[in-house]
mmCIF file of C-alpha atoms and ligand atoms in Angstrom:
data_model
loop_
_atom_site.group_PDB
_atom_site.id
_atom_site.type_symbol
_atom_site.label_atom_id
_atom_site.label_comp_id
_atom_site.label_asym_id
_atom_site.label_seq_id
_atom_site.Cartn_x
_atom_site.Cartn_y
_atom_site.Cartn_z
ATOM 1 C CA MET Z 1 14.080 23.666 19.233
ATOM 2 C CA ALA Z 2 12.726 20.343 20.216
ATOM 3 C CA GLU Z 3 15.968 18.340 21.703
ATOM 4 C CA LEU Z 4 16.506 15.579 20.040
ATOM 5 C CA PRO Z 5 16.290 11.832 21.133
ATOM 6 C CA PRO Z 6 19.021 9.886 22.267
ATOM 7 C CA ALA Z 7 20.631 8.513 18.931
ATOM 8 C CA ASP Z 8 18.939 4.826 19.911
ATOM 9 C CA VAL Z 9 15.827 5.962 20.294
ATOM 10 C CA SER Z 10 13.707 7.090 16.718
ATOM 11 C CA TRP Z 11 12.091 10.437 17.128
ATOM 12 C CA TYR Z 12 8.916 8.664 16.259
ATOM 13 C CA ASP Z 13 7.996 6.071 18.814
ATOM 14 C CA ALA Z 14 7.093 8.715 21.538
ATOM 15 C CA ASP Z 15 4.505 9.727 19.223
ATOM 16 C CA ILE Z 16 2.993 5.959 18.797
ATOM 17 C CA ASP Z 17 -0.059 4.578 21.049
ATOM 18 C CA ARG Z 18 0.536 0.966 19.624
ATOM 19 C CA VAL Z 19 2.042 -0.986 17.208
ATOM 20 C CA ILE Z 20 -0.586 -3.004 15.083
ATOM 21 C CA VAL Z 21 2.203 -5.030 12.887
ATOM 22 C CA THR Z 22 5.451 -5.007 14.055
ATOM 23 C CA GLU Z 23 8.432 -4.612 11.504
ATOM 24 C CA ASP Z 24 9.389 -8.820 11.765
ATOM 25 C CA GLN Z 25 5.421 -9.428 10.868
ATOM 26 C CA ILE Z 26 5.719 -7.421 7.814
ATOM 27 C CA LYS Z 27 9.159 -8.755 6.608
ATOM 28 C CA GLU Z 28 7.611 -12.471 7.410
ATOM 29 C CA LYS Z 29 4.420 -11.889 5.478
ATOM 30 C CA ILE Z 30 5.664 -10.240 2.166
ATOM 31 C CA GLY Z 31 8.015 -13.281 2.463
ATOM 32 C CA HIS Z 32 5.089 -15.209 1.921
ATOM 33 C CA LEU Z 33 3.115 -13.133 -0.318
ATOM 34 C CA ALA Z 34 5.638 -12.970 -2.826
ATOM 35 C CA LYS Z 35 5.948 -16.770 -2.820
ATOM 36 C CA GLN Z 36 2.296 -17.192 -3.702
ATOM 37 C CA VAL Z 37 2.435 -14.625 -6.434
ATOM 38 C CA ALA Z 38 5.492 -15.944 -7.677
ATOM 39 C CA ALA Z 39 3.965 -19.255 -7.976
ATOM 40 C CA ASP Z 40 0.673 -18.257 -9.532
ATOM 41 C CA TYR Z 41 2.620 -16.205 -12.373
ATOM 42 C CA ARG Z 42 5.305 -18.646 -12.696
ATOM 43 C CA SER Z 43 4.197 -19.401 -16.695
ATOM 44 C CA ILE Z 44 4.278 -15.599 -16.905
ATOM 45 C CA ASP Z 45 7.147 -14.388 -18.380
ATOM 46 C CA SER Z 46 7.221 -11.132 -16.532
ATOM 47 C CA VAL Z 47 4.430 -9.204 -13.786
ATOM 48 C CA LEU Z 48 3.894 -5.462 -14.027
ATOM 49 C CA LEU Z 49 3.906 -4.356 -10.333
ATOM 50 C CA VAL Z 50 1.616 -1.192 -10.270
ATOM 51 C CA GLY Z 51 2.105 0.549 -7.211
ATOM 52 C CA VAL Z 52 0.126 3.822 -6.142
ATOM 53 C CA LEU Z 53 2.114 7.108 -4.823
ATOM 54 C CA LYS Z 54 3.212 7.800 -2.544
ATOM 55 C CA GLY Z 55 1.951 5.184 0.246
ATOM 56 C CA ALA Z 56 2.637 1.886 -1.346
ATOM 57 C CA VAL Z 57 6.204 2.272 -2.235
ATOM 58 C CA MET Z 58 7.710 0.858 1.067
ATOM 59 C CA PHE Z 59 5.805 -2.312 0.194
ATOM 60 C CA MET Z 60 6.046 -1.792 -3.659
ATOM 61 C CA ALA Z 61 10.482 -1.783 -2.624
ATOM 62 C CA ASP Z 62 9.797 -4.763 0.027
ATOM 63 C CA PHE Z 63 7.547 -6.995 -2.191
ATOM 64 C CA ALA Z 64 9.625 -6.550 -5.478
ATOM 65 C CA ARG Z 65 12.586 -7.446 -4.190
ATOM 66 C CA GLU Z 66 11.132 -10.440 -2.325
ATOM 67 C CA MET Z 67 9.696 -11.583 -6.004
ATOM 68 C CA GLY Z 68 13.052 -10.744 -7.165
ATOM 69 C CA ARG Z 69 14.081 -13.717 -4.708
ATOM 70 C CA HIS Z 70 11.760 -15.977 -5.511
ATOM 71 C CA GLY Z 71 12.538 -16.045 -8.925
ATOM 72 C CA HIS Z 72 10.431 -14.329 -11.038
ATOM 73 C CA PRO Z 73 10.947 -11.115 -12.959
ATOM 74 C CA VAL Z 74 9.261 -7.910 -12.209
ATOM 75 C CA GLU Z 75 8.662 -4.379 -13.495
ATOM 76 C CA LEU Z 76 7.752 -1.531 -12.007
ATOM 77 C CA GLU Z 77 5.234 1.743 -12.950
ATOM 78 C CA PHE Z 78 4.072 3.890 -10.102
ATOM 79 C CA MET Z 79 0.838 5.774 -10.818
ATOM 80 C CA ALA Z 80 -0.270 8.978 -8.519
ATOM 81 C CA VAL Z 81 -3.993 9.600 -7.895
ATOM 82 C CA SER Z 82 -6.250 11.512 -5.867
ATOM 83 C CA SER Z 83 -9.811 12.191 -5.055
ATOM 84 C CA TYR Z 84 -12.229 14.663 -6.270
ATOM 85 C CA GLY Z 85 -13.330 15.953 -2.903
ATOM 86 C CA GLN Z 86 -15.508 14.178 -0.146
ATOM 87 C CA ARG Z 87 -18.478 13.493 -2.090
ATOM 88 C CA ALA Z 88 -16.915 12.693 -5.314
ATOM 89 C CA THR Z 89 -14.915 10.150 -3.652
ATOM 90 C CA SER Z 90 -17.922 8.422 -2.476
ATOM 91 C CA SER Z 91 -18.599 7.719 -5.857
ATOM 92 C CA GLY Z 92 -15.122 6.527 -6.556
ATOM 93 C CA VAL Z 93 -13.786 8.933 -8.881
ATOM 94 C CA VAL Z 94 -10.155 10.145 -9.026
ATOM 95 C CA ARG Z 95 -7.757 12.447 -11.042
ATOM 96 C CA ILE Z 96 -4.793 11.015 -12.134
ATOM 97 C CA LEU Z 97 -1.782 13.618 -11.035
ATOM 98 C CA LYS Z 98 0.901 10.963 -12.647
ATOM 99 C CA ASP Z 99 -0.146 8.152 -15.250
ATOM 100 C CA LEU Z 100 1.612 5.115 -16.063
ATOM 101 C CA ASP Z 101 4.712 5.759 -18.303
ATOM 102 C CA ARG Z 102 4.419 3.404 -20.736
ATOM 103 C CA ASP Z 103 1.525 0.711 -22.541
ATOM 104 C CA ILE Z 104 -0.101 -1.904 -20.668
ATOM 105 C CA ALA Z 105 -1.647 -3.691 -23.165
ATOM 106 C CA GLY Z 106 -1.474 -7.502 -23.232
ATOM 107 C CA ARG Z 107 0.221 -7.185 -19.701
ATOM 108 C CA HIS Z 108 -0.181 -9.239 -16.497
ATOM 109 C CA VAL Z 109 -0.450 -6.336 -13.940
ATOM 110 C CA VAL Z 110 -0.524 -6.849 -10.029
ATOM 111 C CA VAL Z 111 -1.501 -3.350 -8.274
ATOM 112 C CA VAL Z 112 0.383 -3.431 -5.160
ATOM 113 C CA GLU Z 113 -1.351 -1.585 -2.214
ATOM 114 C CA ASP Z 114 -0.743 -0.223 1.196
ATOM 115 C CA ILE Z 115 -4.210 -0.693 2.563
ATOM 116 C CA VAL Z 116 -7.429 -1.336 1.081
ATOM 117 C CA ASP Z 117 -10.362 0.844 3.526
ATOM 118 C CA SER Z 118 -13.902 2.075 1.077
ATOM 119 C CA GLY Z 119 -11.791 0.070 -1.773
ATOM 120 C CA LEU Z 120 -13.011 3.119 -3.748
ATOM 121 C CA THR Z 121 -10.043 3.882 -5.172
ATOM 122 C CA LEU Z 122 -9.004 0.614 -5.836
ATOM 123 C CA SER Z 123 -11.902 -0.149 -7.736
ATOM 124 C CA TRP Z 124 -11.664 3.235 -10.102
ATOM 125 C CA LEU Z 125 -7.733 2.027 -10.424
ATOM 126 C CA MET Z 126 -9.054 -1.817 -12.062
ATOM 127 C CA LYS Z 127 -11.485 -0.394 -14.217
ATOM 128 C CA TYR Z 128 -8.694 1.923 -15.373
ATOM 129 C CA LEU Z 129 -5.811 -0.572 -15.748
ATOM 130 C CA GLN Z 130 -8.396 -3.013 -17.374
ATOM 131 C CA SER Z 131 -9.737 0.045 -20.077
ATOM 132 C CA ARG Z 132 -5.802 0.131 -20.691
ATOM 133 C CA SER Z 133 -6.428 -3.301 -22.025
ATOM 134 C CA ALA Z 134 -4.312 -5.244 -19.573
ATOM 135 C CA ALA Z 135 -4.173 -9.261 -20.190
ATOM 136 C CA SER Z 136 -5.192 -9.403 -16.211
ATOM 137 C CA VAL Z 137 -4.918 -6.831 -13.458
ATOM 138 C CA GLU Z 138 -5.172 -8.861 -9.544
ATOM 139 C CA VAL Z 139 -3.980 -7.005 -6.448
ATOM 140 C CA VAL Z 140 -1.596 -7.429 -3.797
ATOM 141 C CA ALA Z 141 -2.517 -5.465 -0.262
ATOM 142 C CA LEU Z 142 -0.765 -5.189 2.386
ATOM 143 C CA LEU Z 143 -3.582 -4.363 4.909
ATOM 144 C CA ARG Z 144 -7.140 -4.138 4.804
ATOM 145 C CA LYS Z 145 -10.053 -2.539 7.216
ATOM 146 C CA PRO Z 146 -13.170 -3.848 7.576
ATOM 147 C CA ASP Z 147 -15.382 -1.928 5.460
ATOM 148 C CA ALA Z 148 -13.572 -3.292 2.381
ATOM 149 C CA VAL Z 149 -14.195 -6.654 3.749
ATOM 150 C CA GLN Z 150 -18.318 -5.549 3.345
ATOM 151 C CA ALA Z 151 -17.618 -3.988 0.167
ATOM 152 C CA LYS Z 152 -16.087 -7.310 -1.091
ATOM 153 C CA VAL Z 153 -13.540 -5.253 -2.818
ATOM 154 C CA PRO Z 154 -11.294 -8.160 -4.975
ATOM 155 C CA VAL Z 155 -8.132 -7.821 -3.603
ATOM 156 C CA LYS Z 156 -6.669 -11.201 -4.202
ATOM 157 C CA TYR Z 157 -3.598 -11.245 -2.192
ATOM 158 C CA ILE Z 158 -4.193 -9.705 1.462
ATOM 159 C CA GLY Z 159 -1.164 -9.417 4.064
ATOM 160 C CA PHE Z 160 -3.094 -8.632 7.594
ATOM 161 C CA ASP Z 161 -6.906 -7.958 8.448
ATOM 162 C CA ILE Z 162 -6.653 -4.328 10.645
ATOM 163 C CA PRO Z 163 -8.873 -3.182 12.855
ATOM 164 C CA ASN Z 164 -10.909 0.108 11.688
ATOM 165 C CA GLU Z 165 -8.423 2.611 13.115
ATOM 166 C CA PHE Z 166 -6.310 5.365 11.488
ATOM 167 C CA VAL Z 167 -2.871 3.988 11.344
ATOM 168 C CA VAL Z 168 0.744 5.123 10.000
ATOM 169 C CA GLY Z 169 3.823 4.077 9.467
ATOM 170 C CA TYR Z 170 5.137 1.757 6.493
ATOM 171 C CA GLY Z 171 4.379 4.295 3.663
ATOM 172 C CA LEU Z 172 1.192 5.477 5.712
ATOM 173 C CA ASP Z 173 1.164 9.116 6.829
ATOM 174 C CA TYR Z 174 -0.851 11.782 9.075
ATOM 175 C CA GLY Z 175 0.295 15.083 7.067
ATOM 176 C CA GLU Z 176 3.225 13.866 5.137
ATOM 177 C CA ARG Z 177 4.623 12.488 8.287
ATOM 178 C CA TYR Z 178 5.298 8.962 9.516
ATOM 179 C CA ARG Z 179 5.368 7.117 6.379
ATOM 180 C CA GLU Z 180 9.487 5.746 7.136
ATOM 181 C CA LEU Z 181 8.289 3.959 10.378
ATOM 182 C CA PRO Z 182 9.128 0.467 10.052
ATOM 183 C CA TYR Z 183 6.271 -1.122 11.778
ATOM 184 C CA VAL Z 184 2.187 -0.243 11.537
ATOM 185 C CA GLY Z 185 0.799 1.798 14.605
ATOM 186 C CA VAL Z 186 -1.561 4.374 15.973
ATOM 187 C CA LEU Z 187 -0.921 7.606 17.108
ATOM 188 C CA LYS Z 188 -1.794 8.870 20.559
ATOM 189 C CA SER Z 189 -4.512 11.152 20.592
ATOM 190 C CA ALA Z 190 -2.038 13.833 21.898
ATOM 191 C CA VAL Z 191 -0.459 14.147 18.141
ATOM 192 C CA TYR Z 192 -4.162 15.040 17.013
ATOM 193 C CA ASP Z 193 -4.731 17.368 19.572
ATOM 194 C CA ARG Z 194 -1.723 19.362 18.861
ATOM 195 C CA SER Z 195 -2.138 19.618 15.232
HETATM 196 P P1 LIG U 1 -9.937 3.949 -0.123
HETATM 197 O O1 LIG U 1 -10.123 4.312 -1.382
HETATM 198 O O2 LIG U 1 -11.183 4.087 0.852
HETATM 199 O O3 LIG U 1 -9.512 2.454 0.130
HETATM 200 O O4 LIG U 1 -8.761 4.366 0.556
HETATM 201 C C1 LIG U 1 -7.488 4.137 0.146
HETATM 202 C C2 LIG U 1 -5.929 5.354 0.646
HETATM 203 O O5 LIG U 1 -6.888 5.825 1.523
HETATM 204 C C3 LIG U 1 -5.193 4.278 0.712
HETATM 205 O O6 LIG U 1 -4.416 4.256 -0.497
HETATM 206 C C4 LIG U 1 -4.888 5.380 1.721
HETATM 207 O O7 LIG U 1 -3.483 6.169 1.041
HETATM 208 C C5 LIG U 1 -5.542 6.315 2.173
HETATM 209 N N1 LIG U 1 -5.542 5.436 3.873
HETATM 210 C C6 LIG U 1 -7.420 4.661 4.250
HETATM 211 N N2 LIG U 1 -6.920 4.539 5.389
HETATM 212 C C7 LIG U 1 -5.669 4.790 5.634
HETATM 213 C C8 LIG U 1 -5.144 5.373 7.180
HETATM 214 O O8 LIG U 1 -5.364 4.404 7.912
HETATM 215 N N3 LIG U 1 -3.724 5.613 7.400
HETATM 216 C C9 LIG U 1 -3.264 6.322 6.051
HETATM 217 N N4 LIG U 1 -4.096 6.302 4.941
HETATM 218 C C10 LIG U 1 -5.162 5.678 5.016
#
């Protein structure tokens, strides 16, 4: 059995090549994003946040609390989706694994996304939410990769533009691991070699 690291060292630190966004940067950015969204929606009674499982869980939890601190009520909904496989993915077709729990007709929706890469998932999701008669649909994404910038995916609120690299942490996984990292980082190549 692998030996556990000392209590003050996280098990995952040894697997990280470099940190892209630190815990403090995430915290500060979420404060700014929530302030901006709260200001933009001040005339709306309650904003409906829709998070996509599982990646958005950390961001959703922190963003919702910051919205609360800025004096704006929110309600939380979660969806889970999966792509239909490589070919279908490029056409942006996704399968709903967990749908919304209630009617969103007439509601002002803000989709809370961990990362936008090709933007196909998000484009599909926005159309889906509009088809469910939301009054408005906007997106807050913590991270955005260059392809999303090129594809001009309509993300109104962005945390960080990051390089075109596979990242883990703060909800993002590699083989279901690393979601609990408090920062966003790139894995050492040795991690891929051993899997
Ligand atoms: P898109 O449809 O190409 O924009 O893909 C978005 C989804 O792909 C995100 O919600 C993530 O689940 C996943 N994803 C994209 N890039 C990364 C990454 O660098 N690390 C982990 N997951 C990623």
